[in-house]
Coordinates of C-alpha atoms and ligand atoms in Angstrom, one line a residue:
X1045 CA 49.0 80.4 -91.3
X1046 CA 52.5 80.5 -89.7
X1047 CA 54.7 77.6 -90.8
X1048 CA 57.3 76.8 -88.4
X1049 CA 58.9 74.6 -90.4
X1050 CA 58.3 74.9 -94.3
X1051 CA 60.6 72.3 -95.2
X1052 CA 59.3 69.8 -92.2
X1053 CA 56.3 67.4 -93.8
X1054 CA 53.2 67.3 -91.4
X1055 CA 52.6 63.5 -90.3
X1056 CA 49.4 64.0 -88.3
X1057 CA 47.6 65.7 -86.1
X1058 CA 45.2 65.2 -82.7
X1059 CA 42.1 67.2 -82.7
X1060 CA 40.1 68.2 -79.7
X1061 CA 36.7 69.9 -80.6
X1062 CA 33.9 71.4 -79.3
X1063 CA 30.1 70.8 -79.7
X1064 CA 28.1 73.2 -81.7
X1065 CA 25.1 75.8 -80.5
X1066 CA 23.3 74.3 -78.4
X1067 CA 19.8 75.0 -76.0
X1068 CA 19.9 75.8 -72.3
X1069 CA 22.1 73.1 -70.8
X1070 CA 22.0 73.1 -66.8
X1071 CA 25.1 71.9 -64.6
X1072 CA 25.1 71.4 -61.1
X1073 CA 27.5 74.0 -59.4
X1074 CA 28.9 71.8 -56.7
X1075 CA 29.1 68.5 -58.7
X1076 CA 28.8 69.5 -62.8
X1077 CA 26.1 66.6 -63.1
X1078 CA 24.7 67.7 -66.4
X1079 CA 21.0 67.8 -67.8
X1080 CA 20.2 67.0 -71.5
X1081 CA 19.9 69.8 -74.3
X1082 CA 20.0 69.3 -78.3
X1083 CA 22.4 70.6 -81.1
X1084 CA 20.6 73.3 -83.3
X1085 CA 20.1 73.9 -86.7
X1086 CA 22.8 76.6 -86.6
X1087 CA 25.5 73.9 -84.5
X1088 CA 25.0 71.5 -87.4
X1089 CA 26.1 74.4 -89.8
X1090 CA 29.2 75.4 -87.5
X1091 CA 30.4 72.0 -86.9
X1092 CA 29.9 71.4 -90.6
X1093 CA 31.9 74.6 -91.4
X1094 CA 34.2 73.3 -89.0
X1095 CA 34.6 69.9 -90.9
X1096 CA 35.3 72.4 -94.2
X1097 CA 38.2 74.2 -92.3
X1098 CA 39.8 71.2 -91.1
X1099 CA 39.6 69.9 -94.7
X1100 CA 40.9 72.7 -96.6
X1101 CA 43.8 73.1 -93.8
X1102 CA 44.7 69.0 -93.6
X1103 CA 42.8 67.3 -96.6
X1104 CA 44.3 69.6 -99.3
X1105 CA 47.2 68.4 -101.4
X1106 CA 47.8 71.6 -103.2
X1107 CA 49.0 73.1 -99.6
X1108 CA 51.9 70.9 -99.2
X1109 CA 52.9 72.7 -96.1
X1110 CA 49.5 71.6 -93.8
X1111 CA 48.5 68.6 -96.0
X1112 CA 49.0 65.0 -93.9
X1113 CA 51.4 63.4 -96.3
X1114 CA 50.1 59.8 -97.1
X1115 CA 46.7 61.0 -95.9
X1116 CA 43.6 60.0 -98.5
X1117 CA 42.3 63.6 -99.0
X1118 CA 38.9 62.4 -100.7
X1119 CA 37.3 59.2 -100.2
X1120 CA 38.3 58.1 -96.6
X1121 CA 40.6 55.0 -95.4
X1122 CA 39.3 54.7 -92.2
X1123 CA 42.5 53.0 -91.0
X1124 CA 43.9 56.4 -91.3
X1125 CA 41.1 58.0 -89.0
X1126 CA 40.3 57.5 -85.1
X1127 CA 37.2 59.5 -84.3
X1128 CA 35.8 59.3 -80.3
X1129 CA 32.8 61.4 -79.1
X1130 CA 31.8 62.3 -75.5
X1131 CA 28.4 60.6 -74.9
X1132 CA 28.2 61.8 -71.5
X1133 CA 27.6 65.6 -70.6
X1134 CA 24.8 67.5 -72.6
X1135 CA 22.7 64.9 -73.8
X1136 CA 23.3 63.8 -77.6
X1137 CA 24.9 66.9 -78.5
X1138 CA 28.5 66.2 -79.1
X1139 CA 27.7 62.8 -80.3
X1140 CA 25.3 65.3 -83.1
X1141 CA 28.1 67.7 -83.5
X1142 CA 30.7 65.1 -84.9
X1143 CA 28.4 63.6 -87.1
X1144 CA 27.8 67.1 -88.7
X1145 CA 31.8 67.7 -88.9
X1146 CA 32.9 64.3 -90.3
X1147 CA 30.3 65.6 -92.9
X1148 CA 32.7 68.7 -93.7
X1149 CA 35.9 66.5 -93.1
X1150 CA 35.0 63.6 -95.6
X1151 CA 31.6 65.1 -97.6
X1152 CA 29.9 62.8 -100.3
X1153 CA 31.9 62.0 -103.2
X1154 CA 31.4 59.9 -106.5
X1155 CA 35.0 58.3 -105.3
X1156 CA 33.0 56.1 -103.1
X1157 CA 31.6 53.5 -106.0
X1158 CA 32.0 50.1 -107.2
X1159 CA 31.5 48.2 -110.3
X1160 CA 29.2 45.0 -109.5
X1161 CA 29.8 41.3 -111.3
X1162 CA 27.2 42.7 -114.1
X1163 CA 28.9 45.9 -114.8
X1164 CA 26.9 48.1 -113.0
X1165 CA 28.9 50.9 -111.4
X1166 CA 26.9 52.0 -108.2
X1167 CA 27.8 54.9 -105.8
X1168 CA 27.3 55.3 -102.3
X1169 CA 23.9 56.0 -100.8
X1170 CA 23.4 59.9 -100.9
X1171 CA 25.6 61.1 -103.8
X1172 CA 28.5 59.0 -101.7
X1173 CA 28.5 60.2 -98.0
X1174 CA 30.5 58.4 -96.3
X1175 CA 30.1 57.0 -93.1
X1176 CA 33.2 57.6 -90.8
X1177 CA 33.2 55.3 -87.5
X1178 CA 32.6 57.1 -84.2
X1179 CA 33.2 55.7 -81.0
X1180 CA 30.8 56.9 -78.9
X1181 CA 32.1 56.9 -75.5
X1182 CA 30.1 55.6 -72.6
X1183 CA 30.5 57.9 -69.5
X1184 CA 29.8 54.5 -67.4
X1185 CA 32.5 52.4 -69.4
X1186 CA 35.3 54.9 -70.4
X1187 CA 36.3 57.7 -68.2
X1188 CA 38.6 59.2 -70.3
X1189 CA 36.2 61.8 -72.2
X1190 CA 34.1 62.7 -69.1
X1191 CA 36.1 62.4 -66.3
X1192 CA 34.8 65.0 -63.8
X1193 CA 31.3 64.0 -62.6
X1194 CA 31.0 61.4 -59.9
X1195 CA 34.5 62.5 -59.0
X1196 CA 34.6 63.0 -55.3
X1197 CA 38.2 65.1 -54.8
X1198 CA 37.4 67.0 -57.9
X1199 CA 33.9 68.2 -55.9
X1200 CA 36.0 68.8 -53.2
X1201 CA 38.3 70.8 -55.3
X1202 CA 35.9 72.6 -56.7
X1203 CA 34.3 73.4 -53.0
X1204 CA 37.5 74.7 -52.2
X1205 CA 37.8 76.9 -54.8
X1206 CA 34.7 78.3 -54.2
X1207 CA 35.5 78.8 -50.4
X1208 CA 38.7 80.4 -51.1
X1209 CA 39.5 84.6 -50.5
X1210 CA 40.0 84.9 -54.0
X1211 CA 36.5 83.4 -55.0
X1212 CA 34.7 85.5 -52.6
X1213 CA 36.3 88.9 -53.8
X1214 CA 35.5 88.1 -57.2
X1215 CA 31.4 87.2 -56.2
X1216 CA 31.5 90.6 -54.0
X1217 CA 33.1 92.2 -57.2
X1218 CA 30.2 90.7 -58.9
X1219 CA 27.5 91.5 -57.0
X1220 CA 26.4 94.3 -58.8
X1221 CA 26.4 93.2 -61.8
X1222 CA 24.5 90.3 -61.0
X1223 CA 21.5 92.2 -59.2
X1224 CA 21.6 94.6 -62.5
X1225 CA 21.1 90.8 -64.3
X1226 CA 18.6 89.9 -62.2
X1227 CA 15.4 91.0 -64.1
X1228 CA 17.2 89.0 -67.3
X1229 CA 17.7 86.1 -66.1
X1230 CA 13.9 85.0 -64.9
X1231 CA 14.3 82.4 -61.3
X1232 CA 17.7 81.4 -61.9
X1233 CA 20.5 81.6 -59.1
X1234 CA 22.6 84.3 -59.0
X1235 CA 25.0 82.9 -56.5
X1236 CA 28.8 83.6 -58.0
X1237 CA 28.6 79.8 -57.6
X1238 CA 26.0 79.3 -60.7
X1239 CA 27.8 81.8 -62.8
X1240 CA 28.4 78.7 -65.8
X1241 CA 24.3 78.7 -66.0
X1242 CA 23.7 82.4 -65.8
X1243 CA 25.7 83.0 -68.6
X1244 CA 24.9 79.5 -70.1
X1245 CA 21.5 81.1 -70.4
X1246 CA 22.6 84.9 -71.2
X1247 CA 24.2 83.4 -74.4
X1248 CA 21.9 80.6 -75.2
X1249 CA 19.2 83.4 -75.0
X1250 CA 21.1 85.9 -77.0
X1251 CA 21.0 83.5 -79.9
X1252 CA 17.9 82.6 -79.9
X1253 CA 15.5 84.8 -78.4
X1254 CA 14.7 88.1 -80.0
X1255 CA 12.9 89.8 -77.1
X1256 CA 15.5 88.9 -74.9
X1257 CA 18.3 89.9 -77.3
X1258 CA 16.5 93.5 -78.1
X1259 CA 16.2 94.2 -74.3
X1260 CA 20.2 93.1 -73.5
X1261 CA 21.9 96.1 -72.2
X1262 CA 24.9 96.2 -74.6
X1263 CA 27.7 94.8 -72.0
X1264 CA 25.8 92.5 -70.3
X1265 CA 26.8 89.5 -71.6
X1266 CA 30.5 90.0 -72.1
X1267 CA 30.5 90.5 -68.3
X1268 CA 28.8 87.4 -68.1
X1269 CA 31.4 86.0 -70.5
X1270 CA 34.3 87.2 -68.6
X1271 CA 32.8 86.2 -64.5
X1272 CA 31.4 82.8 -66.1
X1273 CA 35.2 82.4 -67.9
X1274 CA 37.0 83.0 -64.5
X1275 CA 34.8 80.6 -62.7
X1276 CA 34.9 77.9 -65.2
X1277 CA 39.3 78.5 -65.0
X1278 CA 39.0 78.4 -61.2
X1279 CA 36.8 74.9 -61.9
X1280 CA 38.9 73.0 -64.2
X1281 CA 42.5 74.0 -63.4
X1282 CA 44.8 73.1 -60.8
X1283 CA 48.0 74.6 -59.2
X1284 CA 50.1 71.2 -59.9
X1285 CA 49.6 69.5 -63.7
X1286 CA 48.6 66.2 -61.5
X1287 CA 46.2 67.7 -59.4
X1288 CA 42.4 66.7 -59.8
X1289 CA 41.6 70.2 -60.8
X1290 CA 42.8 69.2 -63.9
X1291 CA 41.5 65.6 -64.5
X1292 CA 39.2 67.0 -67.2
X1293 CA 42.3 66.4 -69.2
X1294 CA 44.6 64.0 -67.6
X1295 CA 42.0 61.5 -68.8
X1296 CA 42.2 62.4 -72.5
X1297 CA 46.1 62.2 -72.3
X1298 CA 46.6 58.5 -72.6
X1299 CA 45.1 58.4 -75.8
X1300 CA 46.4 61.9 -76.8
X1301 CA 50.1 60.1 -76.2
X1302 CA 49.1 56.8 -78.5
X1303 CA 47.8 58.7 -81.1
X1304 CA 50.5 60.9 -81.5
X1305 CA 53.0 57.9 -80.6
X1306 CA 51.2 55.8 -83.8
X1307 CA 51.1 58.6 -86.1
X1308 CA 55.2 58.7 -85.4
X1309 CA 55.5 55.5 -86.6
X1310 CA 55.6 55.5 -90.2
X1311 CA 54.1 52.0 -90.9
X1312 CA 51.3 52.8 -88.8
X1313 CA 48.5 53.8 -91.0
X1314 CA 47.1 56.5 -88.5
X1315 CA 47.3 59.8 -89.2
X1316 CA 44.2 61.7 -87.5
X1317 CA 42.4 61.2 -84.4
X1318 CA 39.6 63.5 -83.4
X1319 CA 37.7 63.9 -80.2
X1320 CA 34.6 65.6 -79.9
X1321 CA 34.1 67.2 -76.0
X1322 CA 33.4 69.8 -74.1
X1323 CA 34.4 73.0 -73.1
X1324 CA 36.3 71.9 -70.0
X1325 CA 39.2 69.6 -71.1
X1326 CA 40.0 72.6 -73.0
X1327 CA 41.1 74.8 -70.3
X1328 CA 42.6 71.9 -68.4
X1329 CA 44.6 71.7 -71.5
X1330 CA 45.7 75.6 -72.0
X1331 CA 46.6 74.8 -67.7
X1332 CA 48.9 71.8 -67.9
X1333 CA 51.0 72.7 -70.7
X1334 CA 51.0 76.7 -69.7
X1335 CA 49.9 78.2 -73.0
X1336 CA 47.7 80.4 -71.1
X1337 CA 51.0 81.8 -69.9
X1338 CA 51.9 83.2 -73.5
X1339 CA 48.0 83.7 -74.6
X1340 CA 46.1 84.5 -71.0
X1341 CA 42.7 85.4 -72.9
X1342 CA 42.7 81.9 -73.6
X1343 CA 41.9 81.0 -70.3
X1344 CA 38.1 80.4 -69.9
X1345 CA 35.2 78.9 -72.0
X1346 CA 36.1 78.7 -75.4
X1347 CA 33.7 79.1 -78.2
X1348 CA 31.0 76.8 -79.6
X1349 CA 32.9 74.7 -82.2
X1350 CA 36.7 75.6 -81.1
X1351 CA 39.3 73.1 -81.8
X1352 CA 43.0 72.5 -80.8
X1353 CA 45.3 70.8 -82.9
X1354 CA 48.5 69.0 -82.0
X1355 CA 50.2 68.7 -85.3
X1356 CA 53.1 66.5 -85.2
X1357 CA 55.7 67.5 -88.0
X1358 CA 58.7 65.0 -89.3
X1359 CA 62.2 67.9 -89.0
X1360 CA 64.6 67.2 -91.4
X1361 CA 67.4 66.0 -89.2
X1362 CA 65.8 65.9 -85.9
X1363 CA 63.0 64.6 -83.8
X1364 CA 59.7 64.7 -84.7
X1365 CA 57.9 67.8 -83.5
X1366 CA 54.8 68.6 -81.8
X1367 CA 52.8 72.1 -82.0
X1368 CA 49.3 73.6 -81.2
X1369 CA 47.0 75.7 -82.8
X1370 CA 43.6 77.1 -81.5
X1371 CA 41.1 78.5 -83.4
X1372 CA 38.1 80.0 -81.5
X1373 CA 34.8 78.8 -83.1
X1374 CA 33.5 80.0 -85.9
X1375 CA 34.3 83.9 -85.4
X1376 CA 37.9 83.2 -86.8
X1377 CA 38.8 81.4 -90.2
X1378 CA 42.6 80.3 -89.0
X1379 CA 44.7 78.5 -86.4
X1380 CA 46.3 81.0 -83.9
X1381 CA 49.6 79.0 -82.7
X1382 CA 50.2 78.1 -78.9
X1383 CA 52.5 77.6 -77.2
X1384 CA 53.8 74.2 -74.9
X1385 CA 55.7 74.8 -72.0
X1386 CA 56.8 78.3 -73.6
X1387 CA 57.9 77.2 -76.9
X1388 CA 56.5 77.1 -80.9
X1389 CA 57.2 73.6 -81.0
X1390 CA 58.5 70.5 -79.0
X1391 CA 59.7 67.2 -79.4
X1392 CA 57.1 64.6 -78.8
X1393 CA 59.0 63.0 -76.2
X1394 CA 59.9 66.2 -74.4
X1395 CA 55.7 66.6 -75.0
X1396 CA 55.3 63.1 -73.3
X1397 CA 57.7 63.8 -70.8
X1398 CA 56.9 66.0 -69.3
X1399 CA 53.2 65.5 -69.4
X1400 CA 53.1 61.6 -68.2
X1401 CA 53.2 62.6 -64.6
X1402 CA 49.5 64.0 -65.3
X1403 CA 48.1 61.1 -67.2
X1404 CA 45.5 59.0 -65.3
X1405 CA 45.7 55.8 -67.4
X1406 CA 43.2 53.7 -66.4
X1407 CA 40.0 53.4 -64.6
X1408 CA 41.1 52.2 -61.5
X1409 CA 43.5 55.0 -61.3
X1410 CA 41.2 57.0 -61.7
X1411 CA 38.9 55.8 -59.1
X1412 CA 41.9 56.3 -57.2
X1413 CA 42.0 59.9 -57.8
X1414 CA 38.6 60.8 -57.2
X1415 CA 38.4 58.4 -54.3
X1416 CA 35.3 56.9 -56.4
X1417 CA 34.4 53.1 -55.0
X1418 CA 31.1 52.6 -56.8
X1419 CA 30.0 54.4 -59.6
X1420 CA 31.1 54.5 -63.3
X1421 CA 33.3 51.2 -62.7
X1422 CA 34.9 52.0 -59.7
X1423 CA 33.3 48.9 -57.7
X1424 CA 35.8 46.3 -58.5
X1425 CA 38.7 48.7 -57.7
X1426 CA 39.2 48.5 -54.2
Ligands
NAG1452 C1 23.2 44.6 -111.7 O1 23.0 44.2 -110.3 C2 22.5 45.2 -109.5 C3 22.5 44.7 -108.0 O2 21.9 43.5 -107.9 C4 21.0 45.5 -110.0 O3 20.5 46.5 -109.2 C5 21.1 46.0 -111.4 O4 19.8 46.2 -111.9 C6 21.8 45.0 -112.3 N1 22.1 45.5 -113.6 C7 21.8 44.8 -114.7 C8 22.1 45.5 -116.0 O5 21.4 43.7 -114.6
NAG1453 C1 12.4 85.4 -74.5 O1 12.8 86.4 -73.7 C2 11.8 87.2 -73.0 C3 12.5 88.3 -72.3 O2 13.4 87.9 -71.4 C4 11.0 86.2 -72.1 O3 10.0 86.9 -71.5 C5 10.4 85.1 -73.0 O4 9.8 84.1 -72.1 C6 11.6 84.4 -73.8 N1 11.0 83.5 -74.7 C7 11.2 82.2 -74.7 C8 10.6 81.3 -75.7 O5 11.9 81.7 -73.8
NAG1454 C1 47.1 76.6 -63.8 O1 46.0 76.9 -62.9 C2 46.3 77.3 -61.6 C3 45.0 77.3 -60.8 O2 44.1 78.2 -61.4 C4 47.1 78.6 -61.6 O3 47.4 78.9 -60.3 C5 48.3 78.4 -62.5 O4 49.0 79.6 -62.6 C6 47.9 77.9 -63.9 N1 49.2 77.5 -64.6 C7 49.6 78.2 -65.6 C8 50.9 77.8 -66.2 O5 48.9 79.2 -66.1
NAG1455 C1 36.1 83.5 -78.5 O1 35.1 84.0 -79.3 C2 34.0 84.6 -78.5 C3 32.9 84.9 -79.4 O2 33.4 85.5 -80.6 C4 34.6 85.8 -77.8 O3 33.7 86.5 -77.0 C5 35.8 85.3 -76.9 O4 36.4 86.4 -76.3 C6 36.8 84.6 -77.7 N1 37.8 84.0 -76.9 C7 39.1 84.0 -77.2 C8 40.0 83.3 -76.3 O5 39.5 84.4 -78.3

């Protein structure tokens, strides 16, 4: 991995990771309501392997130059650890996936014991697994991990997009393809407007299903990768960093800001906090601070089990520094950097900055920006 700053020590980082494989899941085009699917047998073993990567590259004292100083690498001080988990989109299946990570992150050890008033030493249930607190967060009492569905101006953002010249070049472009799908992909849609669920079920398929796999011509489903990756951009982006096409985002920053903010301040005990989501606060991400200018192939669905990672580093004689790394599911074994605003690294308050504008801090701001005056708390707001 590329060390910016050899001599600098790493005080913490903010994770942002993605569920594991999944089954079918179903969105609604025009309003991303989801339906319910489960993680798999193969997305506990990536978000495990997941939890193992981020161990080796933060837990691991004899790599001074990525360990979190102070951090306890074995037996976990949960004062030390945030961990939230979407509980809105997709059923249980993010809420699954970072159970199955944490498991990786902080596995069973003997460490977690105790010696009783008799002198019996007795450790934890299951060799020692520890269990790591998750917030699970409610889609109906916390916006901030979910904030796209019941989002009026964010459906009408989306509309827009769909109705726009652009959009409709890029479904004619498509059209071919998409009748050449057709005998694939059983009743489905293939309006350009469904493309997340035709490929949803291309890939879901070409995991799991044999026959289907076996009959695949061999470029059909990168296609459908690359039309399902420019619709999803279109979807959660926006030309202005404030701008609802982006709120998938401006809802996690708040706590993206305090996190970073505490682990800053060296008497605060926090040092990681991780956030299990979906794919789309991801590209709302690589959007608002313009690494998709630097890295455009970023710019679409990124793999089962990605994760970003804002590391903040202590510089010797200067203020502390934030920088993010990618790494694209389980495919690749290391961090890519990224860049923010066009640069390797930035202070945390030019991070702040220049990003506060987007944050949507509350729930009745956000209510505000959807123009939401019932649902998900939005009733006592106006
Ligand atoms: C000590 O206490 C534990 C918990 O009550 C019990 O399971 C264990 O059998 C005791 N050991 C002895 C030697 O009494
Ligand atoms: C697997 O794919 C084939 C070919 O598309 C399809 O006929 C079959 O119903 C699929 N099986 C399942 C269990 O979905
Ligand atoms: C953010 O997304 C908008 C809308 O898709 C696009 O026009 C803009 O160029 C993107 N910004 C960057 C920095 O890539
Ligand atoms: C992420 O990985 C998938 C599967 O390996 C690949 O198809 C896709 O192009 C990759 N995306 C990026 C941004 O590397």
């Amino acid at each position: 991995m590329v060390n910016l700053h050899p001599q600098s020590t790493l005080l913490g980082a903010v994770i942002l990771a993605r569920h594991g494989d999944r089954l079918e899941f179903f969105q609604d085009p025009l309003t991303y309501t989801p339906s319910a699917t489960s993680l798999t047998p193969l997305g506990t073993v990536q978000e495990l392997q997941l939890g193992s990567f981020l161990r080796a590259t933060y837990l691991d004292p004899t790599n001074p130059s990525t360990f979190i100083a102070g951090i306890s690498p074995d037996l976990v001080d949960i004062a030390q650890v945030i961990v939230r988990a979407d509980a809105a989109g997709e059923g249980s299946v993010i809420q699954e996936s970072v159970n199955a990570l944490l498991q990786g992150l902080y596995p069973p050890t003997p460490s977690f014991s105790i010696t009783l008033a008799n002198g019996t030493n007795v450790v934890g249930a299951m060799g020692g697994y520890q269990y790591v607190p998750v917030e699970s967060v409610q889609p109906n009492l916390d916006i901030s991990l979910n904030s796209f569905t019941s989002c009026p101006n964010f459906d009408l953002h989306t509309q827009a997009f769909y109705n726009s010249d652009e959009f409709k070049a890029k479904a004619q472009a498509a059209a071919p393809f998409l009748q050449a799908l057709k005998p694939y992909v059983g009743n489905r849609s293939l309006d350009f407007i469904n493309m997340f669920n035709i490929f949803d079920f291309v890939n879901v398929e070409m995991i799991h299903n044999k026959t289907f796999l076996d009959a695949l011509p061999a470029t059909f489903a990168a296609q459908a990768y690359a039309l399902a990756n420019y619709h999803e951009n279109g979807v959660f982006t926006d030309g202005k960093i404030d701008g609802i096409g982006n709120v998938a985002i401006q809802t996690i920053l708040p706590s993206i800001f305090s996190s970073l903010t505490r682990i800053a301040n060296q008497s605060d005990p926090l040092k990681l906090a991780l956030n299990e989501i979906s794919y789309k606060p991801f590209i709302s991400l690589f959007n608002i601070t313009a690494a998709t200018e630097k890295n455009p192939e970023i710019a679409g669905i990124v793999d089962y089990t990605s994760v970003v990672s804002l590391e903040l580093r202590a510089s010797p004689a200067g203020p502390p520094m934030v920088t993010m790394r990618f790494k694209n599911g389980t495919a690749e074994h290391t961090f890519r950097p990224l860049s923010i605003f066009g640069k390797a690294d930035i202070p945390l308050s030019e991070f702040i900055g220049r990003l506060a504008p987007a944050a949507i801090n509350s729930t009745s701001q956000w209510c505000q920006a959807c123009n939401q005056h019932v649902l998900r708390g939005c009733s006592g707001c106006v």
